Short mmCIF file of C-alpha atoms in Angstrom, two decimals:
data_model
loop_
_atom_site.label_atom_id
_atom_site.label_comp_id
_atom_site.label_asym_id
_atom_site.label_seq_id
_atom_site.Cartn_x
_atom_site.Cartn_y
_atom_site.Cartn_z
CA MET R 20 7.85 -23.01 -32.85
CA LEU R 21 8.12 -20.16 -30.93
CA ILE R 22 7.03 -16.99 -32.85
CA PHE R 23 9.14 -13.66 -31.28
CA SER R 24 7.84 -10.15 -32.69
CA LEU R 25 8.84 -6.55 -31.91
CA VAL R 26 6.13 -4.22 -31.24
CA LEU R 27 7.36 -0.92 -30.60
CA VAL R 28 4.54 1.40 -28.96
CA THR R 29 4.78 5.83 -29.61
CA ALA R 30 5.80 6.02 -26.27
CA GLY R 31 8.86 4.81 -26.19
CA ILE R 32 8.56 1.84 -25.29
CA THR R 33 9.50 -2.05 -26.50
CA VAL R 34 6.94 -4.44 -25.23
CA LEU R 35 7.84 -8.24 -26.31
CA ALA R 36 5.52 -9.76 -28.19
CA LEU R 37 5.31 -14.07 -27.87
CA THR R 38 2.89 -16.48 -29.76
CA LEU R 39 2.93 -20.19 -30.50
CA GLY R 40 2.16 -21.41 -33.65
CA GLY R 41 2.98 -24.71 -35.45
CA GLY R 42 5.00 -24.69 -38.57
CA THR R 43 8.20 -24.91 -40.27
CA GLU R 44 9.86 -20.70 -39.15
CA GLN R 45 12.55 -19.07 -40.12
CA PRO R 46 15.79 -17.89 -37.08
CA ILE R 47 14.12 -14.69 -35.16
CA ALA R 48 17.43 -13.09 -36.55
CA GLN R 49 16.91 -13.32 -39.99
CA ARG R 50 13.04 -11.67 -39.41
CA ILE R 51 14.21 -8.85 -38.41
CA ASP R 52 13.12 -5.75 -40.09
CA SER R 53 16.04 -3.85 -41.72
CA ASP R 54 15.96 -1.14 -40.14
CA ARG R 55 16.25 -2.34 -36.50
CA GLN R 56 19.47 -3.87 -37.33
CA GLU R 57 20.34 -3.66 -33.74
CA PHE R 58 18.16 -6.34 -32.30
CA ASN R 59 20.29 -8.66 -34.49
CA LYS R 60 22.52 -10.27 -31.53
CA LEU R 61 19.78 -10.02 -28.82
CA PHE R 62 17.89 -11.96 -31.15
CA SER R 63 20.55 -14.45 -32.56
CA THR R 64 21.08 -14.97 -28.99
CA TYR R 65 18.06 -16.22 -27.82
CA ASP R 66 18.01 -18.74 -30.89
CA THR R 67 21.30 -20.07 -30.37
CA LEU R 68 20.48 -20.74 -26.75
CA SER R 69 17.25 -21.47 -27.80
CA LYS R 70 17.93 -24.75 -29.70
CA GLU R 71 21.75 -24.83 -28.73
CA TYR R 72 21.84 -24.68 -24.93
CA TYR R 73 22.84 -28.11 -23.48
CA LYS R 74 19.82 -28.18 -21.71
CA ASP R 75 15.79 -27.50 -22.57
CA VAL R 76 15.42 -23.36 -21.50
CA ASP R 77 12.28 -21.96 -20.27
CA GLU R 78 11.94 -19.58 -23.42
CA ASN R 79 9.74 -16.48 -20.31
CA LYS R 80 12.18 -17.05 -18.83
CA LEU R 81 15.01 -15.84 -21.01
CA ILE R 82 13.10 -13.14 -22.34
CA ASN R 83 12.16 -11.90 -19.20
CA GLY R 84 15.83 -12.08 -18.30
CA ALA R 85 16.49 -10.17 -21.46
CA ILE R 86 14.11 -6.91 -20.21
CA ASN R 87 15.51 -7.45 -16.98
CA GLY R 88 18.91 -6.90 -18.19
CA MET R 89 18.06 -4.43 -20.50
CA ILE R 90 16.59 -2.28 -17.88
CA ASP R 91 19.03 -3.31 -14.85
CA SER R 92 21.94 -1.53 -17.47
CA LEU R 93 20.37 1.84 -17.18
CA GLU R 94 21.82 1.91 -13.58
CA ASP R 95 19.39 2.85 -11.90
CA PRO R 96 17.48 1.85 -8.39
CA TYR R 97 14.33 3.52 -9.45
CA SER R 98 13.63 1.46 -12.66
CA ASP R 99 12.98 -1.97 -12.47
CA TYR R 100 11.50 -4.58 -14.31
CA MET R 101 8.65 -6.96 -12.39
CA ASN R 102 6.96 -10.25 -13.09
CA GLU R 103 3.00 -11.22 -12.39
CA GLU R 104 3.83 -11.73 -8.84
CA GLU R 105 6.09 -8.79 -8.16
CA ALA R 106 3.56 -6.12 -10.34
CA LYS R 107 0.97 -7.68 -7.89
CA SER R 108 2.72 -6.85 -5.20
CA PHE R 109 3.93 -3.27 -6.53
CA HIS R 110 0.08 -2.94 -7.07
CA GLU R 111 -0.75 -3.60 -4.01
CA ASN R 112 1.69 -1.16 -2.23
CA ILE R 113 0.24 2.03 -3.93
CA SER R 114 -3.64 0.65 -3.70
CA SER R 115 -4.23 -1.54 -0.88
CA SER R 116 -3.48 -3.48 2.28
CA PHE R 117 -0.76 -6.21 1.84
CA GLU R 118 0.41 -8.04 4.39
CA GLY R 119 4.09 -8.06 5.65
CA ILE R 120 6.79 -6.39 7.82
CA GLY R 121 5.92 -2.58 6.60
CA ALA R 122 8.90 -1.31 5.32
CA GLU R 123 9.88 0.77 2.21
CA ILE R 124 13.06 -0.80 0.69
CA GLN R 125 14.94 0.33 -2.02
CA GLU R 126 18.29 -1.72 -4.44
CA GLN R 127 21.35 1.04 -3.74
CA GLU R 128 24.29 -0.50 -6.16
CA GLY R 129 23.87 -4.00 -5.25
CA ARG R 130 22.06 -3.91 -1.32
CA ILE R 131 18.65 -3.93 0.15
CA VAL R 132 18.18 -0.29 2.06
CA ILE R 133 15.29 0.29 3.56
CA VAL R 134 13.83 3.98 2.60
CA SER R 135 11.58 4.04 6.01
CA PRO R 136 9.46 1.56 8.29
CA ILE R 137 5.82 2.61 8.11
CA LYS R 138 4.45 3.90 11.14
CA GLY R 139 3.21 0.89 13.62
CA SER R 140 4.41 -1.12 11.75
CA PRO R 141 6.01 -4.80 12.74
CA ALA R 142 8.99 -3.28 10.97
CA GLU R 143 9.53 -0.22 13.14
CA LYS R 144 8.48 -1.69 16.45
CA ALA R 145 11.42 -4.11 15.53
CA GLY R 146 13.54 -0.53 15.63
CA LEU R 147 14.24 -0.83 11.55
CA GLN R 148 15.28 2.13 10.46
CA PRO R 149 15.97 4.31 7.24
CA ASN R 150 19.50 2.89 5.64
CA ASP R 151 19.08 -0.09 7.40
CA ILE R 152 20.96 -2.71 5.09
CA ILE R 153 19.22 -6.01 5.03
CA LEU R 154 21.96 -8.77 4.09
CA SER R 155 19.92 -11.88 3.81
CA VAL R 156 16.01 -13.14 4.42
CA ASN R 157 15.28 -15.84 5.92
CA GLY R 158 18.92 -16.84 5.62
CA LYS R 159 18.29 -15.99 1.60
CA SER R 160 20.78 -13.25 0.81
CA LEU R 161 19.77 -10.07 -1.29
CA GLN R 162 22.96 -9.54 -3.06
CA GLY R 163 22.19 -8.75 -6.72
CA MET R 164 18.73 -8.72 -6.18
CA SER R 165 16.20 -5.69 -7.50
CA SER R 166 13.89 -4.22 -4.54
CA THR R 167 10.90 -6.27 -6.29
CA GLU R 168 12.39 -9.47 -5.78
CA ALA R 169 13.34 -8.60 -2.19
CA VAL R 170 9.55 -7.40 -1.60
CA LEU R 171 8.63 -11.01 -2.44
CA LEU R 172 10.56 -12.89 -0.07
CA ILE R 173 9.55 -10.08 2.89
CA ARG R 174 6.05 -10.51 2.10
CA GLY R 175 3.94 -12.85 3.81
CA LYS R 176 1.29 -14.38 5.48
CA LYS R 177 -0.17 -12.31 8.64
CA GLY R 178 1.13 -14.22 11.85
CA SER R 179 4.24 -15.70 9.96
CA GLU R 180 7.59 -15.19 11.29
CA VAL R 181 10.40 -13.82 8.99
CA GLU R 182 14.27 -13.13 9.64
CA LEU R 183 16.15 -10.92 8.59
CA GLU R 184 19.85 -10.61 9.03
CA ILE R 185 20.22 -6.22 8.91
CA GLN R 186 23.80 -4.15 8.97
CA ARG R 187 23.46 -0.97 10.27
CA GLY R 188 26.52 1.42 9.42
CA GLU R 189 29.28 0.37 7.74
CA ASN R 190 31.84 -1.15 10.34
CA THR R 191 29.01 -3.34 12.36
CA GLU R 192 28.32 -6.93 13.11
CA PRO R 193 25.61 -7.96 11.85
CA LEU R 194 22.33 -8.18 13.56
CA MET R 195 19.53 -11.35 13.44
CA VAL R 196 16.33 -9.81 14.06
CA LYS R 197 12.79 -11.97 13.44
CA LEU R 198 9.51 -10.36 13.11
CA THR R 199 6.15 -11.39 12.61
CA ARG R 200 4.41 -10.40 9.38
CA ASP R 201 0.62 -8.17 9.85
CA THR R 202 -1.41 -6.73 7.58
CA ILE R 203 -0.29 -3.12 6.68
CA PRO R 204 -3.91 -1.07 6.62
CA LEU R 205 -4.68 1.61 4.35
CA GLU R 206 -4.83 4.37 6.40
CA THR R 207 -2.34 6.98 6.15
CA VAL R 208 -3.12 10.01 7.90
CA TYR R 209 -3.43 9.59 11.91
CA ALA R 210 -4.63 13.15 13.89
CA GLU R 211 -3.95 13.87 17.76
CA MET R 212 -4.84 17.08 19.62
CA LEU R 213 -1.61 18.38 21.75
CA LYS R 214 -1.80 20.73 24.20
CA ASP R 215 -2.22 24.88 23.90
CA GLY R 216 -4.51 23.50 21.07
CA ILE R 217 -2.02 21.91 18.52
CA ALA R 218 -2.45 19.71 15.88
CA LYS R 219 -0.81 16.98 15.14
CA ILE R 220 -0.63 15.13 11.60
CA GLN R 221 1.08 12.10 10.68
CA ILE R 222 1.08 11.15 6.97
CA THR R 223 2.41 7.91 6.93
CA SER R 224 2.30 7.63 2.74
CA PHE R 225 1.00 8.65 -0.20
CA SER R 226 -2.23 6.45 -1.42
CA GLU R 227 -4.71 6.93 -3.53
CA ASN R 228 -6.83 8.31 -0.79
CA THR R 229 -4.30 10.51 1.41
CA ALA R 230 -5.80 13.69 0.04
CA GLN R 231 -9.22 13.45 0.98
CA GLU R 232 -8.07 11.26 4.40
CA LEU R 233 -5.88 14.70 5.33
CA ARG R 234 -8.87 16.48 4.56
CA SER R 235 -10.70 14.95 7.07
CA ALA R 236 -8.17 15.14 9.75
CA ILE R 237 -7.93 18.73 9.17
CA ASN R 238 -11.89 19.17 9.50
CA ASP R 239 -11.58 17.07 12.11
CA MET R 240 -9.45 18.84 14.29
CA ALA R 241 -10.46 22.44 13.57
CA GLY R 242 -13.14 21.27 15.25
CA LYS R 243 -11.81 20.55 18.04
CA GLY R 244 -10.56 23.52 18.12
CA MET R 245 -7.30 23.67 16.24
CA LYS R 246 -4.97 26.95 16.52
CA GLY R 247 -1.69 25.36 14.55
CA ILE R 248 -0.78 22.50 12.67
CA ILE R 249 1.96 19.77 12.75
CA ILE R 250 2.38 18.23 9.60
CA ASP R 251 4.77 14.76 10.08
CA VAL R 252 6.55 13.65 6.95
CA ARG R 253 9.04 11.54 8.72
CA GLY R 254 9.58 8.51 7.90
CA ASN R 255 7.07 8.68 4.84
CA PRO R 256 8.52 6.84 1.83
CA GLY R 257 7.03 8.72 -0.90
CA GLY R 258 4.28 7.51 -2.88
CA LEU R 259 1.63 9.13 -5.68
CA LEU R 260 3.15 12.04 -7.25
CA ASP R 261 -1.07 13.41 -7.72
CA GLN R 262 -1.95 12.94 -4.65
CA ALA R 263 1.59 15.19 -3.49
CA GLU R 264 0.89 17.82 -5.61
CA GLU R 265 -3.40 18.04 -4.34
CA ILE R 266 -1.61 17.78 -0.75
CA ALA R 267 0.74 21.03 -1.67
CA SER R 268 -2.33 22.62 -2.44
CA MET R 269 -3.85 22.68 0.50
CA PHE R 270 -1.13 24.91 2.16
CA VAL R 271 0.33 26.31 -1.14
CA PRO R 272 -1.33 29.62 -2.18
CA LYS R 273 -3.11 29.88 -5.42
CA GLY R 274 -0.87 30.39 -8.30
CA GLU R 275 2.37 29.50 -6.46
CA VAL R 276 4.53 26.69 -7.59
CA ILE R 277 4.60 23.33 -6.27
CA PHE R 278 6.76 21.52 -8.05
CA GLN R 279 8.79 21.39 -11.41
CA VAL R 280 9.35 18.05 -13.69
CA GLU R 281 12.14 18.68 -16.27
CA ASP R 282 12.54 15.65 -18.81
CA ARG R 283 15.03 14.46 -21.06
CA SER R 284 15.46 17.63 -23.19
CA GLY R 285 15.60 19.93 -20.79
CA GLU R 286 11.96 20.83 -21.16
CA LYS R 287 10.44 22.16 -17.84
CA ALA R 288 6.34 22.06 -16.74
CA VAL R 289 5.04 23.74 -13.88
CA PHE R 290 2.63 22.98 -11.80
CA LYS R 291 0.97 25.39 -9.54
CA SER R 292 -1.27 25.27 -6.47
CA LYS R 293 -5.25 25.55 -7.39
CA ASN R 294 -5.28 26.46 -3.75
CA ASP R 295 -9.23 27.89 -3.69
CA ARG R 296 -8.76 28.11 0.44
CA GLU R 297 -5.88 29.34 2.30
CA LEU R 298 -5.55 28.14 5.71
CA ASP R 299 -5.66 30.47 8.52
CA VAL R 300 -3.48 29.32 11.31
CA PRO R 301 -0.43 28.61 11.31
CA VAL R 302 2.16 25.38 10.46
CA VAL R 303 5.30 23.80 10.82
CA VAL R 304 6.47 20.11 8.79
CA LEU R 305 8.49 17.91 10.87
CA VAL R 306 10.98 16.41 8.17
CA ASP R 307 13.53 13.59 8.33
CA LYS R 308 15.73 11.16 6.71
CA GLY R 309 13.26 8.72 6.49
CA SER R 310 11.14 12.12 3.95
CA ALA R 311 11.71 10.79 0.49
CA SER R 312 10.28 11.76 -2.68
CA ALA R 313 6.18 12.36 -2.30
CA SER R 314 6.89 13.54 0.65
CA GLU R 315 10.27 15.68 -0.15
CA ILE R 316 8.01 17.22 -2.59
CA LEU R 317 5.23 18.15 0.13
CA ALA R 318 7.97 19.54 1.99
CA ALA R 319 10.28 21.58 -1.11
CA ALA R 320 7.19 23.18 -2.12
CA VAL R 321 5.97 24.43 1.76
CA LYS R 322 9.36 25.76 2.54
CA GLU R 323 10.15 27.50 -0.89
CA SER R 324 6.74 29.23 -1.72
CA ALA R 325 4.31 28.89 1.35
CA GLY R 326 7.03 29.85 3.57
CA ILE R 327 6.80 26.99 6.48
CA GLN R 328 9.16 26.18 8.10
CA LEU R 329 11.09 22.53 7.89
CA VAL R 330 12.28 20.66 11.33
CA GLY R 331 14.41 17.53 11.97
CA GLU R 332 16.87 16.59 10.23
CA ASN R 333 17.70 16.26 6.32
CA THR R 334 15.47 14.01 3.61
CA PHE R 335 16.54 11.59 2.08
CA GLY R 336 17.14 13.09 -1.77
CA LYS R 337 14.34 11.17 -4.19
CA GLY R 338 14.36 13.64 -7.31
CA THR R 339 13.12 11.25 -10.01
CA VAL R 340 9.66 10.21 -11.87
CA GLN R 341 9.02 7.25 -12.28
CA SER R 342 6.10 5.96 -14.58
CA ALA R 343 4.81 1.74 -14.48
CA LYS R 344 3.62 -0.11 -18.58
CA ASP R 345 1.86 -3.13 -18.05
CA PHE R 346 2.83 -5.37 -19.84
CA ASP R 347 -0.42 -8.03 -21.86
CA ASP R 348 0.54 -10.92 -18.49
CA LYS R 349 -0.06 -8.43 -16.13
CA SER R 350 4.76 -8.30 -15.65
CA ASN R 351 5.28 -4.58 -16.15
CA PHE R 352 7.92 -2.38 -15.27
CA LYS R 353 8.99 0.52 -14.02
CA PHE R 354 11.82 3.73 -14.80
CA THR R 355 12.30 6.96 -14.70
CA THR R 356 11.06 9.34 -17.10
CA ALA R 357 11.87 13.02 -15.17
CA LYS R 358 13.69 14.25 -12.79
CA TRP R 359 11.16 16.78 -10.32
CA LEU R 360 12.73 20.33 -8.89
CA THR R 361 11.43 22.13 -6.29
CA PRO R 362 9.94 25.78 -6.87
CA ASP R 363 13.23 27.75 -6.70
CA GLY R 364 14.35 24.77 -10.01
CA ASN R 365 16.37 22.83 -7.14
CA TRP R 366 17.23 19.07 -7.93
CA ILE R 367 17.73 17.42 -4.76
CA HIS R 368 18.35 14.30 -5.54
CA LYS R 369 20.60 12.21 -3.56
CA THR R 370 21.26 15.61 -1.07
CA GLY R 371 18.04 15.99 -0.35
CA ILE R 372 16.51 19.28 1.75
CA LYS R 373 18.24 21.30 4.15
CA PRO R 374 15.29 21.92 6.90
CA ASP R 375 14.70 25.39 8.48
CA VAL R 376 16.17 24.30 11.77
CA GLN R 377 18.01 21.04 12.27
CA VAL R 378 16.68 19.40 15.39
CA VAL R 379 18.34 15.83 16.23
CA LEU R 380 16.80 12.97 18.03
CA PRO R 381 18.57 12.04 21.07
CA GLN R 382 21.16 8.94 20.59
CA TYR R 383 19.40 6.45 22.21
CA ALA R 384 16.84 6.84 19.29
CA ASN R 385 19.22 5.49 17.10
CA LEU R 386 20.45 2.19 18.68
CA ALA R 387 20.51 -1.22 17.07
CA PHE R 388 17.86 -3.55 18.27
CA ILE R 389 18.86 -6.98 19.97
CA SER R 390 16.75 -9.96 18.91
CA PRO R 391 14.76 -11.52 21.41
CA ASP R 392 16.11 -15.03 20.53
CA LYS R 393 19.32 -13.79 21.79
CA GLU R 394 20.69 -14.75 25.38
CA LEU R 395 22.48 -12.20 27.13
CA LYS R 396 23.99 -12.77 30.26
CA LEU R 397 26.92 -13.02 33.20
CA SER R 398 30.20 -12.59 31.37
CA ASP R 399 29.17 -12.12 27.81
CA SER R 400 30.77 -9.47 25.74
CA SER R 401 29.75 -8.15 21.98
CA ALA R 402 27.74 -5.49 20.28
CA GLU R 403 24.42 -6.29 21.34
CA VAL R 404 25.70 -6.29 25.42
CA LYS R 405 26.61 -2.67 24.62
CA THR R 406 23.80 -1.92 23.02
CA ALA R 407 21.50 -3.55 26.10
CA GLU R 408 23.60 -1.22 28.48
CA GLN R 409 22.88 1.63 26.53
CA MET R 410 19.28 0.41 26.42
CA LEU R 411 19.32 0.27 30.30
CA GLU R 412 20.93 3.57 31.15
CA ALA R 413 18.44 5.55 28.87
CA LEU R 414 15.71 3.78 30.92
CA GLY R 415 17.23 4.59 33.84
CA PHE R 416 18.68 1.76 35.04
CA ALA R 417 22.67 2.07 35.67
CA PRO R 418 24.29 -0.35 34.30
CA GLY R 419 27.63 0.72 35.11
CA GLN R 420 30.35 0.94 32.48
CA VAL R 421 28.67 0.80 29.05
CA ASP R 422 32.02 -0.95 27.27
CA GLY R 423 29.95 -4.13 25.65
CA PHE R 424 31.10 -6.06 29.29
CA PHE R 425 28.50 -7.94 30.71
CA ASP R 426 29.33 -7.91 34.06
CA GLN R 427 28.06 -8.11 37.65
CA GLN R 428 26.82 -4.23 37.84
CA THR R 429 24.74 -5.00 34.25
CA LYS R 430 23.36 -8.18 35.72
CA LYS R 431 22.32 -6.14 38.60
CA ALA R 432 20.80 -3.41 35.71
CA VAL R 433 19.23 -6.42 34.35
CA GLN R 434 17.51 -7.55 37.79
CA ALA R 435 16.42 -4.56 38.83
CA PHE R 436 14.79 -3.37 35.13
CA GLN R 437 12.84 -7.35 35.09
CA THR R 438 12.01 -6.31 38.61
CA SER R 439 9.96 -2.93 37.16
CA LYS R 440 8.11 -4.96 34.64
CA LYS R 441 7.20 -8.34 37.24
CA LEU R 442 9.43 -10.42 35.48
CA GLU R 443 11.22 -13.31 36.72
CA ALA R 444 14.61 -11.03 37.41
CA THR R 445 16.94 -13.85 36.09
CA GLY R 446 19.47 -10.99 35.08
CA VAL R 447 19.72 -12.60 31.65
CA VAL R 448 18.80 -10.22 28.15
CA LYS R 449 16.45 -12.45 26.26
CA GLY R 450 12.76 -13.51 25.20
CA LYS R 451 10.20 -11.03 27.54
CA THR R 452 13.12 -8.90 28.93
CA THR R 453 14.44 -8.12 25.45
CA LEU R 454 11.18 -7.40 24.00
CA MET R 455 10.08 -4.59 26.76
CA LEU R 456 13.45 -3.22 27.14
CA MET R 457 13.18 -2.37 23.35
CA GLU R 458 9.33 -1.58 23.65
CA GLY R 459 10.55 1.13 26.86
CA LEU R 460 12.86 2.48 24.71
CA ARG R 461 10.91 3.38 21.88
CA ASN R 462 8.10 4.59 24.37
CA LYS R 463 11.40 7.19 25.71
CA ILE R 464 11.42 7.93 22.06
CA LEU R 465 8.02 9.17 21.70
CA SER R 466 8.06 10.80 25.11
CA ASN R 467 11.19 12.68 23.96
CA ASP R 468 10.40 13.46 20.94
CA THR R 469 12.93 16.96 20.51
CA GLN R 470 12.11 17.09 17.05
CA LEU R 471 7.83 17.56 18.40
CA LYS R 472 9.10 19.93 20.85
CA LYS R 473 10.62 22.34 18.63
CA ALA R 474 7.74 22.12 16.02
CA GLN R 475 5.13 22.88 19.29
CA GLU R 476 7.96 25.53 20.41
CA LEU R 477 7.92 27.86 17.40
CA LEU R 478 3.72 27.22 15.92
CA ASN R 479 3.72 28.40 20.03
CA LYS R 480 5.25 31.54 19.11
CA GLU R 481 3.44 32.22 15.93
CA ILE R 482 -0.27 31.73 17.92
CA THR R 483 1.06 34.15 20.64
CA LYS R 484 1.33 36.57 18.42
#
């Protein structure tokens, strides 16, 4: 007989404890403490389904479903119940490497949306972008799924393939994208020395060791004659709050506000910089629509409390803080506990942070991807053909009129591209031709990074003052 008891924790967390035992017990609905009558309907439903449903029910599944439904009723994409397998995946995301495609996702109005692909990941290499909608995984629809449920379908062993159905924009045709899963590494900070003594340091997420990685990178760049720093948090989906606070303290003068946290009663806690040494070189921070959560905390802190300029595009707009609570069975749930506010008291939720200097990437940086399995050939007409024409044009191979119709001029452009890459000049876009076309475009975007160039320009002015 199942004995079901309700345990209330001081933090306001409701924990459902299960014990199995023998004997005759009263129905749960008859064993509720008189001061908890609001649970009568829940327990009565459980008793009824357990005894009268037309076939045996999985008792744990009923409990998990009840908890999940309670959290779903909040209509908050950042609050979610996770079973044991989902909870394990959640913890891996923060504290260790994992195997998958390397993209941060979230649920928005019943759809699974990419927040940002991770640098160097299969998702980034395939051209996935912030706000792309994942419609299905290996043919299974994600409609109505939570982000944690979707993650379990998307992740898998290194070397295995997964096919995603992607929609970019409301009125575009979905595209099928096949990716090969890989190991997504722990490393979150990448530094390189550009010309004129300017160091570019990219932070791809805020994990357990990110602050220490950043300190090491700054010290390394300083040893190479660093005169200015570009901190790049474009495409950074966020992560741990304490890491954002520690990193912001490296750039914000001691005692200045980094961010504020406002609870449900309107009480505010103010977090200030503990910086014991200020960097003596100018800094610029790069942001875009994939900069979310902890990235936005850093961006707002340096902008409002350190006078550091932000360059790029409007950020994602996540202004809430989550906590996670573990159950004894290793399942857990995360839920929103507060708002976070910028140093000046602004709530950027759903609006994002506007950069000081707005710079967009070239139009071809927003092109959709083409599945290498799809064949595009003479006389074809489709959205994919138009994308291929746009890619060819961006790479300097004249496809004629860019109209989505694969004509003779398009074929000649494809053959010229294939010849330049030492491929068989078939004039057909498929397989290696598609992959090399997209790789060429990616390299073109990297070499013509208008946002990075503007940041370099601003720093050079500061350095030469």
